[in-house]
């Protein structure tokens, strides 16, 4: 092999240079994002059923729809909400579904089947299967108090930005549609002797689009355009209405006509107290460089500003800046890690060997980036973190090869013989050690689900860089060694060699004592687990506070807007507040991947508060909670900073099931009280249905029949008085504007006024409503909640600073042990508990594959169960440092720490492999076991300590970074590696000393496999 390498050194050099250039080009052109993209596994089905109560919506729409959806194999959970006039079903696909378009097609087929079971008067049904799309940029169009004007300007901005390369779609939010209101005067209609149906029929016949044909004049066709449509509001007002006596009056005599925003109120958006309309740009995921995309948008918007004056276009949320800052910070960490690693290598190996080993870092990095880009990879923080983790590990192979070659040269071996012997000796063990590291990350690579999708870039990048580093270590490194290494004349005082001799002496003299001591250390480390704080994913490091507002069900949007405005004004007086974005009637754009989108609801609102620094968010969170508790008792709040990891409604979520509504509500109230008593739970809220008042209008069928009126006539009249009836379309604008026939007051119509209206029969005769009906006030269900077709009540809570979901749920379990839930109640956990369980289950499902690969590489190398057992016993040694390190650093144990443990296992196993391999080689030469283990420790102390030092050094920038996501992982690896490295140098040789036997003389040159 060595001869072939030397013969092809020019070809190998050219290939490496070309691959490095490919990596440089890829880095400059590949797509950039802050976070990975998730498959479109979340969708929202909305079904309109005007006039139906929550109970009717549940029975007639929600249950049939849920039954059909759950028959779709790809659907994991269907969570439904039934409210007055609308059904909402949030659909989540199975975690192993990646062909989501095909799955959503089957969901649509299920919706079509369910439609056949709905009543005939059920309205529109729609599916939003892009629920997790995140707008890269949100622009706020302001400068006028008229939302109609702002909407027109926002439409112009949308049209101007739609052709920018990389745009997936552009949406408007907080905009308004218009309507032309025909406010009928009930008294005038009665006086003139006409009914609303006469007005409707007249408008319909007047507003026809009728072809007039064409005539030919001088050989040219001239179109004939009949004036059959309404051209302006004056034409509508002047529409002649025929009276019973044959005369006519203009429509203005019976109705007031005006043009304005559609009613009832549509969602509202505000920026720092100014009414704005939002233009949200969704970027093509995994295909576009977010930073360059932002630059293109800014250039286009800047060119529009002068044209749009006096209207303003401001940036509300600008994700490209976040991407740039995040990647720049991580790139800085990467460069700092490289610099520290190079310094450590120079210090431990000297200038010549250190330069040779350090040259591997840029080569592996550039080649890996190029291959990653060829495979469709996206540069985001997860991929860069994977590269940072692998930095210290990937030069392990180069260190071992260079150290081995230099040692042989120092012993007087010829250059070619030294290179050939080193590669022949190390290609197998280094391949096995690299394979075991790949096997350690295989479960994370193969697991499914939101958490795996979020973190998959780490195993991909680590496995890629390690594979490239191994190939370079057995090809390029020997070629460089042949060119640069020289025998050392005087090595001077070698402290690492002295440490190796000391450790080797300990192993040969007291192996049993070392093994027993290691067992005590492992037990002592495990005893610290109760002091660990559990956390699924940490909070984000953005200086933003999210205030979720929940008004009681049935609250009108105007009241929600008043409360939101009051809270915003109070917030803007705080010194920690930089800006406030207010969203009423909906929760605004999902400008962050972890932020859930919710459907429109008049009782919902959201405030986004920007603070100067992340440390200022704590004061805002505490102040909002205290202020709302004292000044806004009707308002339920959820106040928190942004989170990391897969989206979830709340860190603590408890779902309660029971067939009885009363018992279920009682159980939910009990859980609610217990969570309120937990010191770690804040913003505790439940969705127990308290109901809303309603007015039951009971028609006297006998009396109504005498006037030739039925219940549908009464219902249509009531609906027409409040919401109105669309009479026609005004088609003189870009988009048709509905012409709505209703009372002047609309939804503000008083009850006494409502009861005094007239009902008209088919002949146009007017009958007072009070003569036909009686009314009574009733209490109606506000909402019904179903999960997979079963009624459910949910209790949510946020976490107090320093608390974990395990603390809160532990307090809940303690309380339930003393006062259990009502008989027959069933409870399950959502939130972080469910997410953590799903993530761990996904890894455990694929763990057998990783274990099999690990055993395969070990048995392929050693062909000995005894040796494999010795190596695997080093895995518990990793725990010796992990738990004390996390406790002392104050880092929680969560999914990031688990990533650190996986990386740590691969490193520890690698160290054990190279140790056992040296022992085997010495035994094969006929050396006694005690001498073989001593020599193995002496030879491998320097490479193992250097690998540890470079890995720890490379992770130090992450450990001390301001990020909230990566320090726990970095500290898990650093603390575990520092402790386990020394123990591995002592325990593995000690186990070899106790378990392995010296070969028989006749077998001294041929190591026989052991059972």
PDB file of N, CA, C and O in Angstrom, residues 624-655:
ATOM      1  N   UNK A 624     -44.443  41.621  34.024  1.00  0.00           N
ATOM      2  CA  UNK A 624     -45.705  41.359  33.324  1.00  0.00           C
ATOM      3  C   UNK A 624     -46.596  40.451  34.160  1.00  0.00           C
ATOM      4  O   UNK A 624     -47.812  40.686  34.289  1.00  0.00           O
ATOM      5  N   UNK A 625     -46.018  39.429  34.759  1.00  0.00           N
ATOM      6  CA  UNK A 625     -46.828  38.517  35.581  1.00  0.00           C
ATOM      7  C   UNK A 625     -47.450  39.263  36.762  1.00  0.00           C
ATOM      8  O   UNK A 625     -48.650  39.118  37.043  1.00  0.00           O
ATOM      9  N   UNK A 626     -46.651  40.038  37.457  1.00  0.00           N
ATOM     10  CA  UNK A 626     -47.158  40.760  38.632  1.00  0.00           C
ATOM     11  C   UNK A 626     -48.195  41.810  38.236  1.00  0.00           C
ATOM     12  O   UNK A 626     -49.236  41.954  38.884  1.00  0.00           O
ATOM     13  N   UNK A 627     -47.917  42.540  37.164  1.00  0.00           N
ATOM     14  CA  UNK A 627     -48.836  43.590  36.728  1.00  0.00           C
ATOM     15  C   UNK A 627     -50.175  43.000  36.311  1.00  0.00           C
ATOM     16  O   UNK A 627     -51.240  43.531  36.681  1.00  0.00           O
ATOM     17  N   UNK A 628     -50.153  41.929  35.538  1.00  0.00           N
ATOM     18  CA  UNK A 628     -51.402  41.326  35.075  1.00  0.00           C
ATOM     19  C   UNK A 628     -52.195  40.750  36.244  1.00  0.00           C
ATOM     20  O   UNK A 628     -53.426  40.846  36.273  1.00  0.00           O
ATOM     21  N   UNK A 629     -51.511  40.145  37.216  1.00  0.00           N
ATOM     22  CA  UNK A 629     -52.216  39.578  38.370  1.00  0.00           C
ATOM     23  C   UNK A 629     -52.919  40.663  39.182  1.00  0.00           C
ATOM     24  O   UNK A 629     -54.013  40.434  39.725  1.00  0.00           O
ATOM     25  N   UNK A 630     -52.333  41.843  39.255  1.00  0.00           N
ATOM     26  CA  UNK A 630     -52.913  42.916  40.066  1.00  0.00           C
ATOM     27  C   UNK A 630     -53.918  43.775  39.302  1.00  0.00           C
ATOM     28  O   UNK A 630     -54.932  44.198  39.869  1.00  0.00           O
ATOM     29  N   UNK A 631     -53.646  44.020  38.004  1.00  0.00           N
ATOM     30  CA  UNK A 631     -54.449  44.985  37.258  1.00  0.00           C
ATOM     31  C   UNK A 631     -55.388  44.354  36.238  1.00  0.00           C
ATOM     32  O   UNK A 631     -56.314  45.018  35.772  1.00  0.00           O
ATOM     33  N   UNK A 632     -55.172  43.112  35.850  1.00  0.00           N
ATOM     34  CA  UNK A 632     -55.957  42.504  34.772  1.00  0.00           C
ATOM     35  C   UNK A 632     -56.427  41.120  35.173  1.00  0.00           C
ATOM     36  O   UNK A 632     -55.947  40.102  34.659  1.00  0.00           O
ATOM     37  N   UNK A 633     -57.347  41.022  36.106  1.00  0.00           N
ATOM     38  CA  UNK A 633     -57.755  39.709  36.614  1.00  0.00           C
ATOM     39  C   UNK A 633     -58.450  38.838  35.581  1.00  0.00           C
ATOM     40  O   UNK A 633     -58.442  37.596  35.709  1.00  0.00           O
ATOM     41  N   UNK A 634     -59.059  39.424  34.544  1.00  0.00           N
ATOM     42  CA  UNK A 634     -59.767  38.623  33.546  1.00  0.00           C
ATOM     43  C   UNK A 634     -58.817  38.011  32.526  1.00  0.00           C
ATOM     44  O   UNK A 634     -59.225  37.178  31.715  1.00  0.00           O
ATOM     45  N   UNK A 635     -57.563  38.404  32.544  1.00  0.00           N
ATOM     46  CA  UNK A 635     -56.609  37.997  31.519  1.00  0.00           C
ATOM     47  C   UNK A 635     -55.747  36.842  31.997  1.00  0.00           C
ATOM     48  O   UNK A 635     -55.146  36.902  33.065  1.00  0.00           O
ATOM     49  N   UNK A 636     -55.690  35.771  31.190  1.00  0.00           N
ATOM     50  CA  UNK A 636     -54.740  34.679  31.409  1.00  0.00           C
ATOM     51  C   UNK A 636     -53.510  34.953  30.566  1.00  0.00           C
ATOM     52  O   UNK A 636     -53.623  35.333  29.391  1.00  0.00           O
ATOM     53  N   UNK A 637     -52.342  34.763  31.168  1.00  0.00           N
ATOM     54  CA  UNK A 637     -51.093  35.066  30.487  1.00  0.00           C
ATOM     55  C   UNK A 637     -50.166  33.862  30.460  1.00  0.00           C
ATOM     56  O   UNK A 637     -50.180  33.023  31.369  1.00  0.00           O
ATOM     57  N   UNK A 638     -49.366  33.821  29.428  1.00  0.00           N
ATOM     58  CA  UNK A 638     -48.216  32.925  29.379  1.00  0.00           C
ATOM     59  C   UNK A 638     -47.047  33.783  28.939  1.00  0.00           C
ATOM     60  O   UNK A 638     -47.021  34.282  27.808  1.00  0.00           O
ATOM     61  N   UNK A 639     -46.093  34.000  29.837  1.00  0.00           N
ATOM     62  CA  UNK A 639     -44.977  34.914  29.570  1.00  0.00           C
ATOM     63  C   UNK A 639     -43.678  34.120  29.603  1.00  0.00           C
ATOM     64  O   UNK A 639     -43.386  33.448  30.605  1.00  0.00           O
ATOM     65  N   UNK A 640     -42.910  34.184  28.535  1.00  0.00           N
ATOM     66  CA  UNK A 640     -41.660  33.429  28.479  1.00  0.00           C
ATOM     67  C   UNK A 640     -40.790  33.984  27.370  1.00  0.00           C
ATOM     68  O   UNK A 640     -41.244  34.749  26.514  1.00  0.00           O
ATOM     69  N   UNK A 641     -39.523  33.591  27.414  1.00  0.00           N
ATOM     70  CA  UNK A 641     -38.636  33.867  26.292  1.00  0.00           C
ATOM     71  C   UNK A 641     -38.780  32.725  25.292  1.00  0.00           C
ATOM     72  O   UNK A 641     -39.413  31.709  25.574  1.00  0.00           O
ATOM     73  N   UNK A 642     -38.193  32.905  24.132  1.00  0.00           N
ATOM     74  CA  UNK A 642     -38.266  31.871  23.106  1.00  0.00           C
ATOM     75  C   UNK A 642     -37.497  30.631  23.549  1.00  0.00           C
ATOM     76  O   UNK A 642     -36.550  30.699  24.330  1.00  0.00           O
ATOM     77  N   UNK A 643     -37.935  29.478  23.054  1.00  0.00           N
ATOM     78  CA  UNK A 643     -37.306  28.216  23.427  1.00  0.00           C
ATOM     79  C   UNK A 643     -36.511  27.626  22.277  1.00  0.00           C
ATOM     80  O   UNK A 643     -36.465  28.149  21.170  1.00  0.00           O
ATOM     81  N   UNK A 644     -35.867  26.514  22.555  1.00  0.00           N
ATOM     82  CA  UNK A 644     -35.112  25.757  21.559  1.00  0.00           C
ATOM     83  C   UNK A 644     -35.763  24.389  21.383  1.00  0.00           C
ATOM     84  O   UNK A 644     -36.541  23.949  22.207  1.00  0.00           O
ATOM     85  N   UNK A 645     -35.396  23.728  20.301  1.00  0.00           N
ATOM     86  CA  UNK A 645     -35.895  22.385  20.078  1.00  0.00           C
ATOM     87  C   UNK A 645     -37.229  22.377  19.360  1.00  0.00           C
ATOM     88  O   UNK A 645     -37.728  23.405  18.904  1.00  0.00           O
ATOM     89  N   UNK A 646     -37.849  21.192  19.250  1.00  0.00           N
ATOM     90  CA  UNK A 646     -39.127  21.081  18.544  1.00  0.00           C
ATOM     91  C   UNK A 646     -40.195  21.948  19.204  1.00  0.00           C
ATOM     92  O   UNK A 646     -40.210  22.120  20.424  1.00  0.00           O
ATOM     93  N   UNK A 647     -41.112  22.512  18.423  1.00  0.00           N
ATOM     94  CA  UNK A 647     -42.153  23.383  18.993  1.00  0.00           C
ATOM     95  C   UNK A 647     -43.075  22.604  19.930  1.00  0.00           C
ATOM     96  O   UNK A 647     -43.358  21.424  19.722  1.00  0.00           O
ATOM     97  N   UNK A 648     -43.530  23.274  21.005  1.00  0.00           N
ATOM     98  CA  UNK A 648     -44.539  22.704  21.903  1.00  0.00           C
ATOM     99  C   UNK A 648     -45.311  23.846  22.534  1.00  0.00           C
ATOM    100  O   UNK A 648     -44.850  24.981  22.597  1.00  0.00           O
ATOM    101  N   UNK A 649     -46.529  23.524  22.984  1.00  0.00           N
ATOM    102  CA  UNK A 649     -47.410  24.560  23.516  1.00  0.00           C
ATOM    103  C   UNK A 649     -46.873  25.137  24.816  1.00  0.00           C
ATOM    104  O   UNK A 649     -46.979  26.341  25.062  1.00  0.00           O
ATOM    105  N   UNK A 650     -46.317  24.300  25.676  1.00  0.00           N
ATOM    106  CA  UNK A 650     -45.795  24.744  26.974  1.00  0.00           C
ATOM    107  C   UNK A 650     -44.832  23.690  27.486  1.00  0.00           C
ATOM    108  O   UNK A 650     -44.937  22.514  27.128  1.00  0.00           O
ATOM    109  N   UNK A 651     -43.867  24.068  28.346  1.00  0.00           N
ATOM    110  CA  UNK A 651     -42.941  23.068  28.896  1.00  0.00           C
ATOM    111  C   UNK A 651     -43.658  21.995  29.708  1.00  0.00           C
ATOM    112  O   UNK A 651     -43.252  20.838  29.698  1.00  0.00           O
ATOM    113  N   UNK A 652     -44.700  22.398  30.439  1.00  0.00           N
ATOM    114  CA  UNK A 652     -45.472  21.449  31.248  1.00  0.00           C
ATOM    115  C   UNK A 652     -46.875  21.397  30.668  1.00  0.00           C
ATOM    116  O   UNK A 652     -47.559  22.419  30.569  1.00  0.00           O
ATOM    117  N   UNK A 653     -47.288  20.212  30.293  1.00  0.00           N
ATOM    118  CA  UNK A 653     -48.632  20.018  29.741  1.00  0.00           C
ATOM    119  C   UNK A 653     -49.186  18.707  30.294  1.00  0.00           C
ATOM    120  O   UNK A 653     -48.530  17.660  30.206  1.00  0.00           O
ATOM    121  N   UNK A 654     -50.355  18.804  30.873  1.00  0.00           N
ATOM    122  CA  UNK A 654     -51.010  17.625  31.448  1.00  0.00           C
ATOM    123  C   UNK A 654     -52.375  17.488  30.793  1.00  0.00           C
ATOM    124  O   UNK A 654     -53.182  18.424  30.814  1.00  0.00           O
ATOM    125  N   UNK A 655     -52.622  16.326  30.196  1.00  0.00           N
ATOM    126  CA  UNK A 655     -53.906  16.064  29.549  1.00  0.00           C
ATOM    127  C   UNK A 655     -54.718  15.103  30.409  1.00  0.00           C
ATOM    128  O   UNK A 655     -54.195  14.072  30.865  1.00  0.00           O
TER     129      UNK A 655
END
